[in-house]
PDB file of C-alpha atoms in Angstrom:
ATOM      1  CA  ASN A1148    -113.557  52.861 -15.167  1.00 61.00           C
ATOM      2  CA  ALA A1149    -117.017  53.460 -13.686  1.00 74.00           C
ATOM      3  CA  GLY A1150    -116.244  52.381 -10.078  1.00 93.00           C
ATOM      4  CA  VAL A1151    -119.443  51.730  -8.120  1.00 95.00           C
ATOM      5  CA  THR A1152    -122.676  52.425  -9.987  1.00 96.00           C
ATOM      6  CA  GLN A1153    -126.031  52.682  -8.241  1.00 97.00           C
ATOM      7  CA  THR A1154    -129.453  52.880  -9.831  1.00 97.00           C
ATOM      8  CA  PRO A1155    -131.857  54.539  -9.541  1.00 97.00           C
ATOM      9  CA  LYS A1156    -130.675  57.879  -8.125  1.00 96.00           C
ATOM     10  CA  PHE A1157    -134.131  58.798  -6.850  1.00 96.00           C
ATOM     11  CA  GLN A1158    -137.243  56.753  -6.126  1.00 96.00           C
ATOM     12  CA  VAL A1159    -140.604  57.349  -4.505  1.00 97.00           C
ATOM     13  CA  LEU A1160    -142.604  54.362  -3.299  1.00 96.00           C
ATOM     14  CA  LYS A1161    -145.876  53.802  -1.586  1.00 97.00           C
ATOM     15  CA  THR A1162    -146.042  51.872   1.694  1.00 97.00           C
ATOM     16  CA  GLY A1163    -146.123  48.154   1.013  1.00 97.00           C
ATOM     17  CA  GLN A1164    -144.494  48.278  -2.397  1.00 97.00           C
ATOM     18  CA  SER A1165    -141.343  46.319  -3.101  1.00 95.00           C
ATOM     19  CA  MET A1166    -138.340  47.321  -5.136  1.00 95.00           C
ATOM     20  CA  THR A1167    -134.700  46.528  -5.818  1.00 97.00           C
ATOM     21  CA  LEU A1168    -131.833  48.985  -5.575  1.00 98.00           C
ATOM     22  CA  GLN A1169    -129.102  48.052  -8.001  1.00 98.00           C
ATOM     23  CA  CYS A1170    -125.370  48.207  -7.302  1.00 97.00           C
ATOM     24  CA  ALA A1171    -122.561  47.194  -9.649  1.00 97.00           C
ATOM     25  CA  GLN A1172    -118.785  47.575  -9.463  1.00 96.00           C
ATOM     26  CA  ASP A1173    -116.189  46.983 -12.134  1.00 94.00           C
ATOM     27  CA  MET A1174    -113.093  46.816  -9.930  1.00 93.00           C
ATOM     28  CA  ASN A1175    -113.305  43.086  -9.138  1.00 92.00           C
ATOM     29  CA  HIS A1176    -113.626  43.861  -5.412  1.00 92.00           C
ATOM     30  CA  GLU A1177    -114.550  40.979  -3.145  1.00 90.00           C
ATOM     31  CA  TYR A1178    -116.212  43.056  -0.430  1.00 90.00           C
ATOM     32  CA  MET A1179    -119.469  44.899  -1.063  1.00 92.00           C
ATOM     33  CA  SER A1180    -121.854  46.483   1.405  1.00 93.00           C
ATOM     34  CA  TRP A1181    -125.017  48.518   1.720  1.00 95.00           C
ATOM     35  CA  TYR A1182    -125.446  51.451   4.098  1.00 95.00           C
ATOM     36  CA  ARG A1183    -128.302  53.760   4.869  1.00 96.00           C
ATOM     37  CA  GLN A1184    -127.711  57.373   5.841  1.00 95.00           C
ATOM     38  CA  ASP A1185    -130.224  59.220   7.957  1.00 93.00           C
ATOM     39  CA  PRO A1186    -129.877  62.778   9.305  1.00 83.00           C
ATOM     40  CA  GLY A1187    -127.897  62.869  12.546  1.00 75.00           C
ATOM     41  CA  MET A1188    -127.232  59.137  12.541  1.00 77.00           C
ATOM     42  CA  GLY A1189    -124.273  58.700  10.235  1.00 84.00           C
ATOM     43  CA  LEU A1190    -123.996  55.607   8.088  1.00 91.00           C
ATOM     44  CA  ARG A1191    -125.428  52.295   9.257  1.00 91.00           C
ATOM     45  CA  LEU A1192    -124.549  48.955   7.721  1.00 90.00           C
ATOM     46  CA  ILE A1193    -127.520  46.989   6.362  1.00 93.00           C
ATOM     47  CA  HIS A1194    -125.958  43.924   4.712  1.00 93.00           C
ATOM     48  CA  TYR A1195    -122.573  42.999   3.384  1.00 91.00           C
ATOM     49  CA  SER A1196    -120.915  40.377   1.225  1.00 91.00           C
ATOM     50  CA  VAL A1197    -117.388  39.001   1.329  1.00 88.00           C
ATOM     51  CA  GLY A1198    -117.644  37.365  -2.083  1.00 90.00           C
ATOM     52  CA  ALA A1199    -120.009  35.823  -4.604  1.00 93.00           C
ATOM     53  CA  GLY A1200    -122.539  33.592  -2.879  1.00 94.00           C
ATOM     54  CA  ILE A1201    -121.727  34.902   0.620  1.00 92.00           C
ATOM     55  CA  THR A1202    -123.791  37.525   2.443  1.00 93.00           C
ATOM     56  CA  ASP A1203    -124.343  38.501   6.058  1.00 90.00           C
ATOM     57  CA  GLN A1204    -126.374  40.921   8.130  1.00 91.00           C
ATOM     58  CA  GLY A1205    -125.144  44.254   9.340  1.00 87.00           C
ATOM     59  CA  GLU A1206    -126.456  46.580  11.996  1.00 86.00           C
ATOM     60  CA  VAL A1207    -129.954  47.230  10.566  1.00 93.00           C
ATOM     61  CA  PRO A1208    -130.934  44.295   8.283  1.00 95.00           C
ATOM     62  CA  ASN A1209    -134.680  44.041   9.011  1.00 96.00           C
ATOM     63  CA  GLY A1210    -136.881  44.687   5.981  1.00 96.00           C
ATOM     64  CA  TYR A1211    -134.062  44.175   3.469  1.00 97.00           C
ATOM     65  CA  ASN A1212    -132.722  41.231   1.504  1.00 97.00           C
ATOM     66  CA  VAL A1213    -129.555  40.881  -0.534  1.00 97.00           C
ATOM     67  CA  SER A1214    -127.941  38.351  -2.830  1.00 96.00           C
ATOM     68  CA  ARG A1215    -124.539  38.121  -4.495  1.00 96.00           C
ATOM     69  CA  SER A1216    -124.684  35.883  -7.542  1.00 96.00           C
ATOM     70  CA  THR A1217    -121.698  37.564  -9.213  1.00 96.00           C
ATOM     71  CA  THR A1218    -118.669  39.513  -8.022  1.00 95.00           C
ATOM     72  CA  GLU A1219    -119.912  42.599  -9.833  1.00 96.00           C
ATOM     73  CA  ASP A1220    -123.501  42.912  -8.610  1.00 97.00           C
ATOM     74  CA  PHE A1221    -124.992  43.318  -5.142  1.00 97.00           C
ATOM     75  CA  PRO A1222    -128.688  44.290  -5.284  1.00 98.00           C
ATOM     76  CA  LEU A1223    -130.660  45.378  -2.223  1.00 98.00           C
ATOM     77  CA  ARG A1224    -134.323  44.417  -2.057  1.00 98.00           C
ATOM     78  CA  LEU A1225    -136.978  46.115  -0.012  1.00 96.00           C
ATOM     79  CA  LEU A1226    -139.634  43.500   0.629  1.00 92.00           C
ATOM     80  CA  SER A1227    -142.541  45.715   1.775  1.00 96.00           C
ATOM     81  CA  ALA A1228    -141.581  49.378   1.932  1.00 96.00           C
ATOM     82  CA  ALA A1229    -142.286  51.301   5.143  1.00 97.00           C
ATOM     83  CA  PRO A1230    -141.965  55.055   5.824  1.00 96.00           C
ATOM     84  CA  SER A1231    -139.114  54.253   8.262  1.00 96.00           C
ATOM     85  CA  GLN A1232    -137.071  53.130   5.262  1.00 97.00           C
ATOM     86  CA  THR A1233    -137.031  56.622   3.813  1.00 97.00           C
ATOM     87  CA  SER A1234    -133.319  57.323   3.591  1.00 97.00           C
ATOM     88  CA  VAL A1235    -130.316  57.718   1.350  1.00 97.00           C
ATOM     89  CA  TYR A1236    -128.785  54.350   0.478  1.00 98.00           C
ATOM     90  CA  PHE A1237    -125.123  53.911  -0.388  1.00 97.00           C
ATOM     91  CA  CYS A1238    -123.451  50.862  -1.852  1.00 96.00           C
ATOM     92  CA  ALA A1239    -119.720  50.424  -1.270  1.00 94.00           C
ATOM     93  CA  SER A1240    -116.965  48.075  -2.352  1.00 93.00           C
ATOM     94  CA  SER A1241    -113.444  47.319  -1.196  1.00 88.00           C
ATOM     95  CA  THR A1242    -110.558  44.952  -1.701  1.00 82.00           C
ATOM     96  CA  GLN A1243    -110.455  41.885   0.488  1.00 63.00           C
ATOM     97  CA  GLY A1244    -110.155  42.612   4.179  1.00 61.00           C
ATOM     98  CA  VAL A1245    -110.193  46.385   3.774  1.00 57.00           C
ATOM     99  CA  GLN A1246    -112.613  49.137   4.728  1.00 71.00           C
ATOM    100  CA  PRO A1247    -115.259  50.506   2.335  1.00 78.00           C
ATOM    101  CA  GLN A1248    -113.038  52.229  -0.186  1.00 80.00           C
ATOM    102  CA  HIS A1249    -115.418  53.240  -2.916  1.00 91.00           C
ATOM    103  CA  PHE A1250    -118.976  54.406  -2.529  1.00 94.00           C
ATOM    104  CA  GLY A1251    -121.604  54.792  -5.200  1.00 96.00           C
ATOM    105  CA  ASP A1252    -123.433  58.090  -5.677  1.00 96.00           C
ATOM    106  CA  GLY A1253    -126.350  56.931  -3.550  1.00 96.00           C
ATOM    107  CA  THR A1254    -130.072  56.350  -4.022  1.00 97.00           C
ATOM    108  CA  ARG A1255    -132.463  58.792  -2.379  1.00 96.00           C
ATOM    109  CA  LEU A1256    -135.554  56.779  -1.457  1.00 97.00           C
ATOM    110  CA  SER A1257    -138.827  58.197  -0.152  1.00 96.00           C
ATOM    111  CA  ILE A1258    -141.625  56.008   1.140  1.00 97.00           C
ATOM    112  CA  LEU A1259    -145.036  57.636   1.337  1.00 95.00           C
TER     113      LEU A1259
ATOM    114  CA  GLY B1052    -123.245  46.941  21.561  1.00 64.00           C
ATOM    115  CA  GLU B1053    -120.379  48.666  19.822  1.00 76.00           C
ATOM    116  CA  ASN B1054    -120.620  52.430  19.671  1.00 87.00           C
ATOM    117  CA  VAL B1055    -118.624  55.313  18.210  1.00 93.00           C
ATOM    118  CA  GLU B1056    -119.189  58.807  19.566  1.00 95.00           C
ATOM    119  CA  GLN B1057    -118.039  61.773  17.508  1.00 96.00           C
ATOM    120  CA  HIS B1058    -117.566  65.381  18.639  1.00 97.00           C
ATOM    121  CA  PRO B1059    -118.262  68.120  17.895  1.00 97.00           C
ATOM    122  CA  SER B1060    -121.333  67.826  15.683  1.00 95.00           C
ATOM    123  CA  THR B1061    -120.541  71.181  14.059  1.00 97.00           C
ATOM    124  CA  LEU B1062    -117.302  73.108  13.846  1.00 98.00           C
ATOM    125  CA  SER B1063    -116.582  76.504  12.329  1.00 98.00           C
ATOM    126  CA  VAL B1064    -113.030  77.722  11.820  1.00 97.00           C
ATOM    127  CA  GLN B1065    -111.408  80.622  10.034  1.00 97.00           C
ATOM    128  CA  GLU B1066    -109.521  79.838   6.877  1.00 97.00           C
ATOM    129  CA  GLY B1067    -105.923  78.970   7.738  1.00 97.00           C
ATOM    130  CA  ASP B1068    -106.748  77.774  11.247  1.00 97.00           C
ATOM    131  CA  SER B1069    -106.637  74.136  12.383  1.00 98.00           C
ATOM    132  CA  ALA B1070    -109.615  71.868  12.974  1.00 98.00           C
ATOM    133  CA  VAL B1071    -109.767  68.849  15.284  1.00 98.00           C
ATOM    134  CA  ILE B1072    -112.493  66.216  15.362  1.00 98.00           C
ATOM    135  CA  LYS B1073    -112.508  63.513  18.016  1.00 98.00           C
ATOM    136  CA  CYS B1074    -114.065  60.051  18.138  1.00 97.00           C
ATOM    137  CA  THR B1075    -114.376  57.630  21.027  1.00 97.00           C
ATOM    138  CA  TYR B1076    -115.076  53.934  20.506  1.00 95.00           C
ATOM    139  CA  SER B1077    -116.361  51.273  22.885  1.00 92.00           C
ATOM    140  CA  ASP B1078    -115.134  47.988  21.376  1.00 88.00           C
ATOM    141  CA  SER B1079    -111.641  47.444  22.744  1.00 88.00           C
ATOM    142  CA  ALA B1080    -111.018  44.888  19.972  1.00 86.00           C
ATOM    143  CA  SER B1081    -111.352  47.557  17.273  1.00 89.00           C
ATOM    144  CA  ASN B1082    -108.112  47.930  15.378  1.00 89.00           C
ATOM    145  CA  TYR B1083    -108.914  49.885  12.240  1.00 89.00           C
ATOM    146  CA  PHE B1084    -110.056  53.524  12.175  1.00 92.00           C
ATOM    147  CA  PRO B1085    -110.886  55.270   8.872  1.00 92.00           C
ATOM    148  CA  TRP B1086    -112.090  58.813   8.254  1.00 96.00           C
ATOM    149  CA  TYR B1087    -114.442  59.854   5.462  1.00 95.00           C
ATOM    150  CA  LYS B1088    -115.279  63.226   3.957  1.00 97.00           C
ATOM    151  CA  GLN B1089    -118.694  63.856   2.469  1.00 95.00           C
ATOM    152  CA  GLU B1090    -119.486  67.018   0.573  1.00 95.00           C
ATOM    153  CA  LEU B1091    -123.092  68.133   0.356  1.00 91.00           C
ATOM    154  CA  GLY B1092    -125.104  65.773  -1.832  1.00 89.00           C
ATOM    155  CA  LYS B1093    -122.064  63.659  -2.690  1.00 93.00           C
ATOM    156  CA  ARG B1094    -120.775  60.225  -1.792  1.00 94.00           C
ATOM    157  CA  PRO B1095    -118.488  59.639   1.231  1.00 93.00           C
ATOM    158  CA  GLN B1096    -114.808  59.511   0.343  1.00 93.00           C
ATOM    159  CA  LEU B1097    -112.101  57.789   2.339  1.00 91.00           C
ATOM    160  CA  ILE B1098    -109.459  60.405   3.210  1.00 95.00           C
ATOM    161  CA  ILE B1099    -107.180  58.739   5.764  1.00 94.00           C
ATOM    162  CA  ASP B1100    -107.053  55.720   8.039  1.00 91.00           C
ATOM    163  CA  ILE B1101    -104.992  54.344  10.891  1.00 91.00           C
ATOM    164  CA  ARG B1102    -104.421  50.902  12.331  1.00 88.00           C
ATOM    165  CA  SER B1103    -103.944  50.071  15.993  1.00 83.00           C
ATOM    166  CA  ASN B1104    -100.245  49.370  15.692  1.00 84.00           C
ATOM    167  CA  VAL B1105     -99.611  53.008  14.778  1.00 82.00           C
ATOM    168  CA  GLY B1106    -100.087  56.063  16.988  1.00 90.00           C
ATOM    169  CA  GLU B1107    -100.146  58.721  14.298  1.00 93.00           C
ATOM    170  CA  LYS B1108    -100.406  59.018  10.538  1.00 93.00           C
ATOM    171  CA  LYS B1109    -100.089  62.092   8.370  1.00 95.00           C
ATOM    172  CA  ASP B1110    -100.974  62.904   4.772  1.00 94.00           C
ATOM    173  CA  GLN B1111    -100.170  66.483   3.787  1.00 95.00           C
ATOM    174  CA  ARG B1112    -102.538  68.725   5.785  1.00 97.00           C
ATOM    175  CA  ILE B1113    -104.436  65.836   7.336  1.00 98.00           C
ATOM    176  CA  ALA B1114    -103.324  63.726  10.289  1.00 97.00           C
ATOM    177  CA  VAL B1115    -104.945  61.142  12.505  1.00 97.00           C
ATOM    178  CA  THR B1116    -103.863  60.206  16.034  1.00 96.00           C
ATOM    179  CA  LEU B1117    -104.879  57.158  18.027  1.00 95.00           C
ATOM    180  CA  ASN B1118    -104.885  56.589  21.790  1.00 94.00           C
ATOM    181  CA  LYS B1119    -105.737  52.930  22.345  1.00 92.00           C
ATOM    182  CA  THR B1120    -105.624  53.167  26.116  1.00 92.00           C
ATOM    183  CA  ALA B1121    -108.255  55.902  26.166  1.00 94.00           C
ATOM    184  CA  LYS B1122    -110.043  54.409  23.135  1.00 94.00           C
ATOM    185  CA  HIS B1123    -110.170  57.582  21.153  1.00 95.00           C
ATOM    186  CA  PHE B1124    -108.801  58.847  17.857  1.00 97.00           C
ATOM    187  CA  SER B1125    -108.776  62.266  16.275  1.00 98.00           C
ATOM    188  CA  LEU B1126    -108.635  63.918  12.868  1.00 98.00           C
ATOM    189  CA  HIS B1127    -106.465  67.005  12.555  1.00 98.00           C
ATOM    190  CA  ILE B1128    -106.700  69.350   9.572  1.00 98.00           C
ATOM    191  CA  THR B1129    -104.125  72.131   9.410  1.00 97.00           C
ATOM    192  CA  GLU B1130    -104.170  75.297   7.300  1.00 97.00           C
ATOM    193  CA  THR B1131    -107.853  74.810   6.535  1.00 98.00           C
ATOM    194  CA  GLN B1132    -109.235  75.930   3.192  1.00 97.00           C
ATOM    195  CA  PRO B1133    -112.828  76.596   2.066  1.00 96.00           C
ATOM    196  CA  GLU B1134    -112.819  73.316   0.109  1.00 96.00           C
ATOM    197  CA  ASP B1135    -112.326  71.464   3.403  1.00 97.00           C
ATOM    198  CA  SER B1136    -115.923  72.385   4.277  1.00 97.00           C
ATOM    199  CA  ALA B1137    -117.861  69.105   4.433  1.00 97.00           C
ATOM    200  CA  VAL B1138    -119.194  66.512   6.840  1.00 96.00           C
ATOM    201  CA  TYR B1139    -116.524  64.223   8.269  1.00 97.00           C
ATOM    202  CA  PHE B1140    -117.273  60.741   9.577  1.00 96.00           C
ATOM    203  CA  CYS B1141    -115.079  58.485  11.665  1.00 96.00           C
ATOM    204  CA  ALA B1142    -115.513  54.724  11.884  1.00 93.00           C
ATOM    205  CA  ALA B1143    -114.117  51.849  13.909  1.00 91.00           C
ATOM    206  CA  SER B1144    -113.898  48.169  13.128  1.00 86.00           C
ATOM    207  CA  ARG B1145    -112.064  44.937  13.667  1.00 79.00           C
ATOM    208  CA  SER B1146    -110.000  43.895  10.687  1.00 66.00           C
ATOM    209  CA  SER B1147    -110.554  40.218  11.389  1.00 61.00           C
ATOM    210  CA  GLY B1148    -113.641  38.255  12.276  1.00 56.00           C
ATOM    211  CA  THR B1149    -116.859  40.037  11.375  1.00 58.00           C
ATOM    212  CA  TYR B1150    -116.656  42.657   8.676  1.00 62.00           C
ATOM    213  CA  LYS B1151    -118.608  45.416  10.386  1.00 70.00           C
ATOM    214  CA  TYR B1152    -117.916  49.101  10.540  1.00 79.00           C
ATOM    215  CA  ILE B1153    -119.518  51.361  13.120  1.00 87.00           C
ATOM    216  CA  PHE B1154    -119.656  54.990  12.015  1.00 91.00           C
ATOM    217  CA  GLY B1155    -119.762  58.112  14.102  1.00 94.00           C
ATOM    218  CA  THR B1156    -122.640  60.542  13.593  1.00 93.00           C
ATOM    219  CA  GLY B1157    -120.546  63.058  11.662  1.00 95.00           C
ATOM    220  CA  THR B1158    -119.066  66.530  12.116  1.00 97.00           C
ATOM    221  CA  ARG B1159    -120.096  69.391   9.850  1.00 96.00           C
ATOM    222  CA  LEU B1160    -116.996  71.512   9.288  1.00 98.00           C
ATOM    223  CA  LYS B1161    -117.362  75.039   7.955  1.00 98.00           C
ATOM    224  CA  VAL B1162    -114.251  76.916   6.914  1.00 97.00           C
ATOM    225  CA  LEU B1163    -114.956  80.631   6.833  1.00 95.00           C
ATOM    226  CA  ALA B1164    -113.099  82.651   4.238  1.00 89.00           C
TER     227      ALA B1164
END
């Protein structure tokens, strides 16, 4: 049972580039979410999904897009990378109506 | 907007002593309060949670207390061990309506052997 799998683990981008952070879970959880973690600021919710085909914005959604075509996958897209998006990104999943229970290992992203 | 304040930002205790971390929330409609532990370079892990209809919850050496009137909740770790050293995050949310969790800024706990 893999849990929540994130790829890649590390990535360096140049300003203006786009990329997709992948997140997959094999627990059949309805809820999935993306957080960014910056020093001294804790975890901040970017986008979340309550099921396939349903997504909504979190606390800091600007510059990011998401989609949820299947229960398993919840990719996060950076449209035009900016240095302010340098962060560690965590994907999480949970059973319906419950807090983030399982986090992935994170993606450390640097924007130059 | 909603806010969760967490104190202290760093905490050092001697092995065997107790540690207490406190969080204060602003949204009076919040009714779910989880705590996460994050070791250096690792993912956050849910360690305990409490709902608003309960004043205290305990799981072995870890306990959480909630004071809804004062809008604060606390994590208590007794008989601390070196492996308790980590960053601890609190969070607050409503269990109905919008699915949004507001996290505190974290407490770095160091247990000195």
